[in-house]
Amino acid sequence: MILKKEFEDLFLNISSRAALSSYYHIGKKDKIAADKAAVDSMRNELNKIDIKGEVVIGEGELDEAPMLYIGEKVGTNIGPELDIAVDPLEGTNFAANNLPGALAVIAVSNKSHLFKAPETYMNKISVNFIEPNVVDLDFSTKKNIYNLAEFKNKKPNELTACILDRPRHKEIIEELKKLEVKLKLISDGDISGALLVTDPKYSVDIFLGIGGGPEGVLAASALDAFGCSFQCKFLFQTKKDIERAKSMGIRDLNKKYQINEIVSGDSIFCATGVTSGDLVSGIEINENEFTSETLITHKSTGLKKIIKTRQII
Ligand code: VTB
């Protein structure tokens, strides 16, 4: 089933309104307030539209998050049954410190077509083509880089890899350095990081490493529309993580997922800039109007573009 074209505008409006709401908190050193503003706005706007929505990726479990928790029903309860994934403010540190790259993000699919990911870490890898056995989560970093270089007809030192700058990535980063791969180390925001493989203008050949599981599902929705490959594995560190995963129906805890096991069928993805970053520009306010930039994709219509809108506040 295809998602109606009119949803493109509706969801674009939801992510741009959420971005505007957290924009008022940028640089205020209060990431909780910035996040809450985006959550409240997204929930409010979602509840105005005619859908029977269920949050599959949200702010956490009901006991952790009062709003947009996993399983929360959203919409007017009239219309199609949809899965909703949200990261109302991706890059809360960026927003709190007025740094580039904060985004409001939402993705939607038909019911049961987005993976209900637990709130755990996820090991991810993404490139902008689909060709088996070139890049694989089970290969060593070295093998992936050599294969990718050969596939792209480049030398390893002409490739760029994007990865979160974390101590857990020490070995991968050392290996990439040894191979003379150019690094793009990001401090937060791995939805945006993953999406840098989608267009040559960002000069990123591969995205890899361990980040948030929910962020992985959101990125997968856009990567799918761009025809990129994405593989992932969840990492369960505590007993609680494992129990939660089992209760969510995950049997094989070491399973490697391909993109279409994470997002299947049609999906719409919107990421609006709160502060300007690699992907999109941030919110600008001019008297009673605001301008926002949103990267929007819609798999079935082939829509993949950055849309600038100007709206009354
Ligand atoms: C990433 C990134 C987020 O968390 O998922 C990362 O996209 C993973 O967690 O913006 P750690 O910070 O524990 O490494 C963020 O950086 C913050 O939610």
mmCIF file of C-alpha atoms and ligand atoms in Angstrom:
data_model
loop_
_atom_site.group_PDB
_atom_site.id
_atom_site.type_symbol
_atom_site.label_atom_id
_atom_site.label_comp_id
_atom_site.label_asym_id
_atom_site.label_seq_id
_atom_site.Cartn_x
_atom_site.Cartn_y
_atom_site.Cartn_z
ATOM 1 C CA MET A 1 0.000 0.000 0.000
ATOM 2 C CA ILE A 2 1.206 3.461 -0.926
ATOM 3 C CA LEU A 3 1.173 6.401 1.478
ATOM 4 C CA LYS A 4 -0.949 9.265 0.135
ATOM 5 C CA LYS A 5 0.979 12.104 -1.483
ATOM 6 C CA GLU A 6 -0.804 14.614 0.743
ATOM 7 C CA PHE A 7 1.028 13.093 3.723
ATOM 8 C CA GLU A 8 4.227 14.649 2.370
ATOM 9 C CA ASP A 9 3.000 18.159 3.266
ATOM 10 C CA LEU A 10 1.436 17.024 6.522
ATOM 11 C CA PHE A 11 4.603 15.401 7.835
ATOM 12 C CA LEU A 12 6.815 18.182 6.530
ATOM 13 C CA ASN A 13 4.657 20.561 8.514
ATOM 14 C CA ILE A 14 5.015 18.378 11.636
ATOM 15 C CA SER A 15 8.812 18.287 11.508
ATOM 16 C CA SER A 16 9.157 21.980 10.696
ATOM 17 C CA ARG A 17 6.848 22.991 13.560
ATOM 18 C CA ALA A 18 8.836 20.772 15.953
ATOM 19 C CA ALA A 19 12.079 22.367 14.738
ATOM 20 C CA LEU A 20 10.616 25.821 15.304
ATOM 21 C CA SER A 21 9.554 24.884 18.847
ATOM 22 C CA SER A 22 13.032 23.785 19.867
ATOM 23 C CA TYR A 23 14.641 26.668 18.016
ATOM 24 C CA TYR A 24 13.441 28.971 20.821
ATOM 25 C CA HIS A 25 15.678 26.973 23.194
ATOM 26 C CA ILE A 26 18.895 26.919 21.201
ATOM 27 C CA GLY A 27 21.976 28.012 23.067
ATOM 28 C CA LYS A 28 20.144 28.004 26.398
ATOM 29 C CA LYS A 29 22.155 25.103 27.786
ATOM 30 C CA ASP A 30 18.964 23.185 28.519
ATOM 31 C CA LYS A 31 18.676 20.128 26.329
ATOM 32 C CA ILE A 32 15.694 18.795 28.250
ATOM 33 C CA ALA A 33 13.652 21.920 27.572
ATOM 34 C CA ALA A 34 14.719 21.957 23.916
ATOM 35 C CA ASP A 35 13.711 18.320 23.527
ATOM 36 C CA LYS A 36 10.432 18.742 25.374
ATOM 37 C CA ALA A 37 9.424 21.632 23.143
ATOM 38 C CA ALA A 38 9.936 19.470 20.043
ATOM 39 C CA VAL A 39 8.136 16.485 21.596
ATOM 40 C CA ASP A 40 5.116 18.560 22.630
ATOM 41 C CA SER A 41 4.874 20.139 19.208
ATOM 42 C CA MET A 42 5.166 16.854 17.329
ATOM 43 C CA ARG A 43 2.577 15.171 19.492
ATOM 44 C CA ASN A 44 0.194 18.105 19.173
ATOM 45 C CA GLU A 45 0.494 18.246 15.388
ATOM 46 C CA LEU A 46 0.279 14.458 14.983
ATOM 47 C CA ASN A 47 -2.952 14.426 16.945
ATOM 48 C CA LYS A 48 -4.520 16.854 14.456
ATOM 49 C CA ILE A 49 -4.170 14.600 11.425
ATOM 50 C CA ASP A 50 -6.519 11.875 10.258
ATOM 51 C CA ILE A 51 -4.500 8.758 10.915
ATOM 52 C CA LYS A 52 -4.573 5.806 13.255
ATOM 53 C CA GLY A 53 -0.917 6.113 14.182
ATOM 54 C CA GLU A 54 1.203 4.152 16.600
ATOM 55 C CA VAL A 55 4.587 5.342 17.804
ATOM 56 C CA VAL A 56 7.101 2.562 17.114
ATOM 57 C CA ILE A 57 10.220 4.658 17.653
ATOM 58 C CA GLY A 58 9.802 7.373 20.220
ATOM 59 C CA GLU A 59 11.055 8.883 23.407
ATOM 60 C CA GLY A 60 11.313 5.523 25.179
ATOM 61 C CA GLU A 61 9.055 3.112 27.025
ATOM 62 C CA LEU A 62 5.923 4.348 28.809
ATOM 63 C CA ASP A 63 7.705 4.246 32.185
ATOM 64 C CA GLU A 64 10.484 6.510 30.843
ATOM 65 C CA ALA A 65 8.571 8.900 28.622
ATOM 66 C CA PRO A 66 5.191 10.456 29.245
ATOM 67 C CA MET A 67 4.818 11.531 25.630
ATOM 68 C CA LEU A 68 5.499 9.898 22.282
ATOM 69 C CA TYR A 69 6.380 6.714 24.112
ATOM 70 C CA ILE A 70 6.631 3.459 22.204
ATOM 71 C CA GLY A 71 3.120 2.149 21.665
ATOM 72 C CA GLU A 72 1.384 5.523 22.079
ATOM 73 C CA LYS A 73 -1.520 6.002 19.702
ATOM 74 C CA VAL A 74 -1.474 9.266 17.773
ATOM 75 C CA GLY A 75 -3.790 10.960 15.281
ATOM 76 C CA THR A 76 -7.540 11.453 15.244
ATOM 77 C CA ASN A 77 -8.117 7.689 15.058
ATOM 78 C CA ILE A 78 -9.726 8.130 11.632
ATOM 79 C CA GLY A 79 -7.847 7.049 8.517
ATOM 80 C CA PRO A 80 -5.006 4.673 7.671
ATOM 81 C CA GLU A 81 -3.131 2.640 10.257
ATOM 82 C CA LEU A 82 0.448 3.900 10.311
ATOM 83 C CA ASP A 83 3.714 3.301 12.130
ATOM 84 C CA ILE A 84 5.352 6.504 13.314
ATOM 85 C CA ALA A 85 9.014 6.901 14.210
ATOM 86 C CA VAL A 86 10.183 10.121 15.810
ATOM 87 C CA ASP A 87 13.325 11.747 17.078
ATOM 88 C CA PRO A 88 11.766 15.138 17.823
ATOM 89 C CA LEU A 89 15.153 16.660 18.580
ATOM 90 C CA GLU A 90 18.131 14.737 17.223
ATOM 91 C CA GLY A 91 21.268 16.330 18.615
ATOM 92 C CA THR A 92 19.981 17.764 21.887
ATOM 93 C CA ASN A 93 23.568 18.843 22.720
ATOM 94 C CA PHE A 94 23.773 20.727 19.438
ATOM 95 C CA ALA A 95 20.585 22.607 20.259
ATOM 96 C CA ALA A 96 21.521 23.317 23.883
ATOM 97 C CA ASN A 97 24.945 24.642 22.821
ATOM 98 C CA ASN A 98 23.806 26.365 19.624
ATOM 99 C CA LEU A 99 26.005 24.149 17.454
ATOM 100 C CA PRO A 100 25.372 22.984 13.879
ATOM 101 C CA GLY A 101 23.327 19.881 13.145
ATOM 102 C CA ALA A 102 20.257 19.767 15.410
ATOM 103 C CA LEU A 103 17.280 18.270 13.568
ATOM 104 C CA ALA A 104 13.632 17.422 14.122
ATOM 105 C CA VAL A 105 13.022 14.012 12.553
ATOM 106 C CA ILE A 106 9.955 11.924 11.772
ATOM 107 C CA ALA A 107 9.330 8.899 9.572
ATOM 108 C CA VAL A 108 6.103 7.097 8.731
ATOM 109 C CA SER A 109 5.133 3.829 7.090
ATOM 110 C CA ASN A 110 2.086 1.623 6.866
ATOM 111 C CA LYS A 111 1.341 -0.377 10.005
ATOM 112 C CA SER A 112 3.971 -3.011 10.834
ATOM 113 C CA HIS A 113 6.453 -1.762 8.230
ATOM 114 C CA LEU A 114 8.939 0.000 10.511
ATOM 115 C CA PHE A 115 11.037 -2.038 12.903
ATOM 116 C CA LYS A 116 10.082 -1.625 16.554
ATOM 117 C CA ALA A 117 13.630 -1.085 17.716
ATOM 118 C CA PRO A 118 14.529 -1.319 21.376
ATOM 119 C CA GLU A 119 16.323 1.616 23.004
ATOM 120 C CA THR A 120 19.756 0.062 22.659
ATOM 121 C CA TYR A 121 22.911 0.671 20.691
ATOM 122 C CA MET A 122 23.093 -0.476 17.119
ATOM 123 C CA ASN A 123 26.088 -1.286 14.973
ATOM 124 C CA LYS A 124 25.451 0.202 11.527
ATOM 125 C CA ILE A 125 27.042 0.446 8.121
ATOM 126 C CA SER A 126 25.829 2.280 5.041
ATOM 127 C CA VAL A 127 26.988 3.050 1.497
ATOM 128 C CA ASN A 128 25.173 4.626 -1.438
ATOM 129 C CA PHE A 129 24.709 1.512 -3.576
ATOM 130 C CA ILE A 130 23.201 -1.933 -3.310
ATOM 131 C CA GLU A 131 25.687 -4.594 -4.285
ATOM 132 C CA PRO A 132 26.116 -7.628 -2.070
ATOM 133 C CA ASN A 133 29.471 -8.566 -0.577
ATOM 134 C CA VAL A 134 31.219 -5.255 -1.169
ATOM 135 C CA VAL A 135 30.620 -3.699 2.228
ATOM 136 C CA ASP A 136 29.295 -5.847 5.047
ATOM 137 C CA LEU A 137 28.903 -5.476 8.794
ATOM 138 C CA ASP A 138 30.608 -8.854 9.217
ATOM 139 C CA PHE A 139 33.725 -7.869 7.262
ATOM 140 C CA SER A 140 36.753 -6.274 8.895
ATOM 141 C CA THR A 141 37.180 -2.522 8.475
ATOM 142 C CA LYS A 142 40.163 -3.208 6.237
ATOM 143 C CA LYS A 143 38.234 -5.557 3.953
ATOM 144 C CA ASN A 144 35.340 -3.095 3.692
ATOM 145 C CA ILE A 145 37.658 -0.253 2.765
ATOM 146 C CA TYR A 146 39.616 -2.267 0.181
ATOM 147 C CA ASN A 147 36.386 -3.600 -1.351
ATOM 148 C CA LEU A 148 34.813 -0.161 -1.403
ATOM 149 C CA ALA A 149 37.899 1.391 -2.980
ATOM 150 C CA GLU A 150 37.915 -1.266 -5.688
ATOM 151 C CA PHE A 151 34.178 -0.912 -6.301
ATOM 152 C CA LYS A 152 34.435 2.870 -6.588
ATOM 153 C CA ASN A 153 37.641 2.724 -8.568
ATOM 154 C CA LYS A 154 39.402 4.840 -5.985
ATOM 155 C CA LYS A 155 42.328 4.404 -3.629
ATOM 156 C CA PRO A 156 41.586 3.945 0.100
ATOM 157 C CA ASN A 157 43.123 7.357 0.746
ATOM 158 C CA GLU A 158 40.545 8.908 -1.586
ATOM 159 C CA LEU A 159 37.651 7.604 0.521
ATOM 160 C CA THR A 160 35.905 9.382 3.399
ATOM 161 C CA ALA A 161 34.327 7.536 6.337
ATOM 162 C CA CYS A 162 31.864 9.110 8.744
ATOM 163 C CA ILE A 163 31.791 7.760 12.304
ATOM 164 C CA LEU A 164 30.744 8.977 15.755
ATOM 165 C CA ASP A 165 33.757 10.157 17.718
ATOM 166 C CA ARG A 166 33.562 7.770 20.668
ATOM 167 C CA PRO A 167 36.127 5.736 22.646
ATOM 168 C CA ARG A 168 34.260 2.576 21.585
ATOM 169 C CA HIS A 169 35.375 3.281 18.010
ATOM 170 C CA LYS A 170 39.080 3.557 18.882
ATOM 171 C CA GLU A 171 40.071 0.439 16.961
ATOM 172 C CA ILE A 172 38.040 1.240 13.856
ATOM 173 C CA ILE A 173 39.354 4.808 13.816
ATOM 174 C CA GLU A 174 42.960 3.565 14.213
ATOM 175 C CA GLU A 175 42.439 1.153 11.328
ATOM 176 C CA LEU A 176 40.930 3.869 9.113
ATOM 177 C CA LYS A 177 43.865 6.116 9.960
ATOM 178 C CA LYS A 178 46.319 3.372 9.012
ATOM 179 C CA LEU A 179 44.514 2.954 5.691
ATOM 180 C CA GLU A 180 44.746 6.735 5.215
ATOM 181 C CA VAL A 181 40.990 7.026 4.842
ATOM 182 C CA LYS A 182 39.769 10.555 5.375
ATOM 183 C CA LEU A 183 37.709 10.714 8.565
ATOM 184 C CA LYS A 184 34.587 12.693 9.230
ATOM 185 C CA LEU A 185 34.271 12.399 12.994
ATOM 186 C CA ILE A 186 30.924 13.524 14.320
ATOM 187 C CA SER A 187 30.313 14.380 17.970
ATOM 188 C CA ASP A 188 26.575 13.529 17.905
ATOM 189 C CA GLY A 189 23.805 13.207 15.352
ATOM 190 C CA ASP A 190 24.306 9.932 13.587
ATOM 191 C CA ILE A 191 21.036 10.158 11.611
ATOM 192 C CA SER A 192 22.597 13.031 9.738
ATOM 193 C CA GLY A 193 25.932 11.172 9.619
ATOM 194 C CA ALA A 194 24.350 8.167 7.944
ATOM 195 C CA LEU A 195 22.564 10.357 5.417
ATOM 196 C CA LEU A 196 25.820 11.928 4.254
ATOM 197 C CA VAL A 197 26.371 8.914 1.997
ATOM 198 C CA THR A 198 23.240 9.776 -0.009
ATOM 199 C CA ASP A 199 24.718 12.526 -2.159
ATOM 200 C CA PRO A 200 28.238 12.955 -3.590
ATOM 201 C CA LYS A 201 28.080 16.636 -2.574
ATOM 202 C CA TYR A 202 28.709 15.563 1.050
ATOM 203 C CA SER A 203 31.863 13.635 0.050
ATOM 204 C CA VAL A 204 31.210 10.724 2.407
ATOM 205 C CA ASP A 205 31.687 7.224 0.971
ATOM 206 C CA ILE A 206 30.801 5.125 3.996
ATOM 207 C CA PHE A 207 29.059 5.588 7.311
ATOM 208 C CA LEU A 208 29.811 3.092 10.055
ATOM 209 C CA GLY A 209 29.954 2.451 13.778
ATOM 210 C CA ILE A 210 27.788 2.114 16.846
ATOM 211 C CA GLY A 211 25.047 4.633 17.554
ATOM 212 C CA GLY A 212 21.470 4.639 18.779
ATOM 213 C CA GLY A 213 19.126 1.908 17.542
ATOM 214 C CA PRO A 214 16.145 4.246 17.114
ATOM 215 C CA GLU A 215 18.311 6.648 15.087
ATOM 216 C CA GLY A 216 19.245 3.695 12.870
ATOM 217 C CA VAL A 217 15.623 2.940 12.016
ATOM 218 C CA LEU A 218 14.926 6.576 11.179
ATOM 219 C CA ALA A 219 17.990 6.839 8.947
ATOM 220 C CA ALA A 220 17.057 3.558 7.229
ATOM 221 C CA SER A 221 13.772 5.045 6.061
ATOM 222 C CA ALA A 222 15.534 7.827 4.119
ATOM 223 C CA LEU A 223 18.399 5.588 2.980
ATOM 224 C CA ASP A 224 15.842 3.195 1.509
ATOM 225 C CA ALA A 225 14.303 5.996 -0.566
ATOM 226 C CA PHE A 226 17.788 6.951 -1.793
ATOM 227 C CA GLY A 227 18.545 3.372 -2.860
ATOM 228 C CA CYS A 228 21.400 3.092 -0.375
ATOM 229 C CA SER A 229 22.316 -0.035 1.511
ATOM 230 C CA PHE A 230 22.181 -0.249 5.281
ATOM 231 C CA GLN A 231 22.940 -3.152 7.571
ATOM 232 C CA CYS A 232 22.667 -3.227 11.340
ATOM 233 C CA LYS A 233 22.904 -5.321 14.479
ATOM 234 C CA PHE A 234 21.448 -4.423 17.856
ATOM 235 C CA LEU A 235 23.800 -4.514 20.819
ATOM 236 C CA PHE A 236 22.273 -5.654 24.071
ATOM 237 C CA GLN A 237 24.427 -4.761 27.041
ATOM 238 C CA THR A 238 22.280 -5.402 30.072
ATOM 239 C CA LYS A 239 19.881 -8.093 31.231
ATOM 240 C CA LYS A 240 17.114 -5.505 30.993
ATOM 241 C CA ASP A 241 18.019 -4.820 27.340
ATOM 242 C CA ILE A 242 17.852 -8.521 26.571
ATOM 243 C CA GLU A 243 14.522 -8.996 28.324
ATOM 244 C CA ARG A 244 13.081 -5.996 26.518
ATOM 245 C CA ALA A 245 14.318 -7.244 23.165
ATOM 246 C CA LYS A 246 12.740 -10.638 23.792
ATOM 247 C CA SER A 247 9.466 -9.041 24.830
ATOM 248 C CA MET A 248 9.538 -7.102 21.550
ATOM 249 C CA GLY A 249 9.771 -10.359 19.658
ATOM 250 C CA ILE A 250 13.491 -10.369 18.849
ATOM 251 C CA ARG A 251 14.608 -14.005 19.060
ATOM 252 C CA ASP A 252 18.064 -13.993 17.535
ATOM 253 C CA LEU A 253 19.939 -11.321 19.495
ATOM 254 C CA ASN A 254 22.917 -11.400 17.108
ATOM 255 C CA LYS A 255 20.933 -11.115 13.910
ATOM 256 C CA LYS A 256 22.275 -8.885 11.154
ATOM 257 C CA TYR A 257 19.403 -6.934 9.602
ATOM 258 C CA GLN A 258 19.246 -5.713 6.028
ATOM 259 C CA ILE A 259 17.556 -2.403 5.253
ATOM 260 C CA ASN A 260 14.254 -3.930 4.151
ATOM 261 C CA GLU A 261 13.899 -5.819 7.412
ATOM 262 C CA ILE A 262 14.060 -2.455 9.171
ATOM 263 C CA VAL A 263 11.815 -0.517 6.803
ATOM 264 C CA SER A 264 9.623 -2.219 4.235
ATOM 265 C CA GLY A 265 7.136 -0.941 1.692
ATOM 266 C CA ASP A 266 6.471 2.750 1.382
ATOM 267 C CA SER A 267 7.769 5.346 3.819
ATOM 268 C CA ILE A 268 8.026 9.106 4.190
ATOM 269 C CA PHE A 269 10.936 10.703 6.058
ATOM 270 C CA CYS A 270 11.321 14.349 7.094
ATOM 271 C CA ALA A 271 14.297 15.957 8.835
ATOM 272 C CA THR A 272 14.063 19.711 9.463
ATOM 273 C CA GLY A 273 17.044 21.767 10.567
ATOM 274 C CA VAL A 274 16.845 23.437 13.968
ATOM 275 C CA THR A 275 20.401 24.765 13.697
ATOM 276 C CA SER A 276 22.196 24.770 10.335
ATOM 277 C CA GLY A 277 24.245 21.663 9.636
ATOM 278 C CA ASP A 278 25.630 19.471 6.864
ATOM 279 C CA LEU A 279 22.215 18.402 5.606
ATOM 280 C CA VAL A 280 19.902 21.371 6.000
ATOM 281 C CA SER A 281 19.846 24.952 7.218
ATOM 282 C CA GLY A 282 18.318 25.863 10.535
ATOM 283 C CA ILE A 283 15.225 27.847 11.387
ATOM 284 C CA GLU A 284 15.136 31.543 10.580
ATOM 285 C CA ILE A 285 12.561 33.832 12.104
ATOM 286 C CA ASN A 286 11.414 37.043 10.509
ATOM 287 C CA GLU A 287 8.699 38.909 12.396
ATOM 288 C CA ASN A 288 5.688 36.583 12.362
ATOM 289 C CA GLU A 289 7.089 34.155 9.817
ATOM 290 C CA PHE A 290 9.619 31.361 9.998
ATOM 291 C CA THR A 291 11.652 29.686 7.291
ATOM 292 C CA SER A 292 12.641 26.056 7.594
ATOM 293 C CA GLU A 293 14.554 23.575 5.490
ATOM 294 C CA THR A 294 13.532 19.931 5.403
ATOM 295 C CA LEU A 295 15.091 16.929 3.760
ATOM 296 C CA ILE A 296 12.061 14.929 2.683
ATOM 297 C CA THR A 297 11.902 11.530 1.023
ATOM 298 C CA HIS A 298 8.916 9.496 -0.095
ATOM 299 C CA LYS A 299 9.881 6.119 -1.421
ATOM 300 C CA SER A 300 6.921 5.424 -3.722
ATOM 301 C CA THR A 301 6.785 8.843 -5.390
ATOM 302 C CA GLY A 302 10.566 9.083 -5.675
ATOM 303 C CA LEU A 303 10.576 12.382 -3.800
ATOM 304 C CA LYS A 304 14.048 13.060 -2.390
ATOM 305 C CA LYS A 305 14.766 16.697 -1.879
ATOM 306 C CA ILE A 306 15.402 19.598 0.419
ATOM 307 C CA ILE A 307 12.338 21.797 0.659
ATOM 308 C CA LYS A 308 12.430 25.319 2.027
ATOM 309 C CA THR A 309 9.141 26.600 3.405
ATOM 310 C CA ARG A 310 8.048 29.914 4.796
ATOM 311 C CA GLN A 311 5.108 29.795 7.192
ATOM 312 C CA ILE A 312 3.262 31.976 9.641
ATOM 313 C CA ILE A 313 4.396 31.182 13.180
HETATM 314 C C1 VTB B 1 23.822 8.788 18.490
HETATM 315 C C2 VTB B 1 23.472 10.180 18.028
HETATM 316 C C3 VTB B 1 22.748 10.991 19.021
HETATM 317 O O1 VTB B 1 23.584 9.556 20.753
HETATM 318 O O2 VTB B 1 22.766 7.896 18.305
HETATM 319 C C4 VTB B 1 24.387 8.774 19.906
HETATM 320 O O3 VTB B 1 22.702 10.152 16.843
HETATM 321 C C5 VTB B 1 24.630 7.407 20.483
HETATM 322 O O4 VTB B 1 24.798 7.400 21.864
HETATM 323 O O5 VTB B 1 22.644 12.325 18.571
HETATM 324 P P1 VTB B 1 26.114 7.858 22.707
HETATM 325 O O6 VTB B 1 26.061 9.357 22.812
HETATM 326 O O7 VTB B 1 25.949 7.163 24.014
HETATM 327 O O8 VTB B 1 27.312 7.417 21.950
HETATM 328 C C6 VTB B 1 23.463 10.917 20.363
HETATM 329 O O9 VTB B 1 24.766 11.446 20.219
HETATM 330 C C7 VTB B 1 22.711 11.697 21.435
HETATM 331 O O10 VTB B 1 21.417 11.180 21.595
#
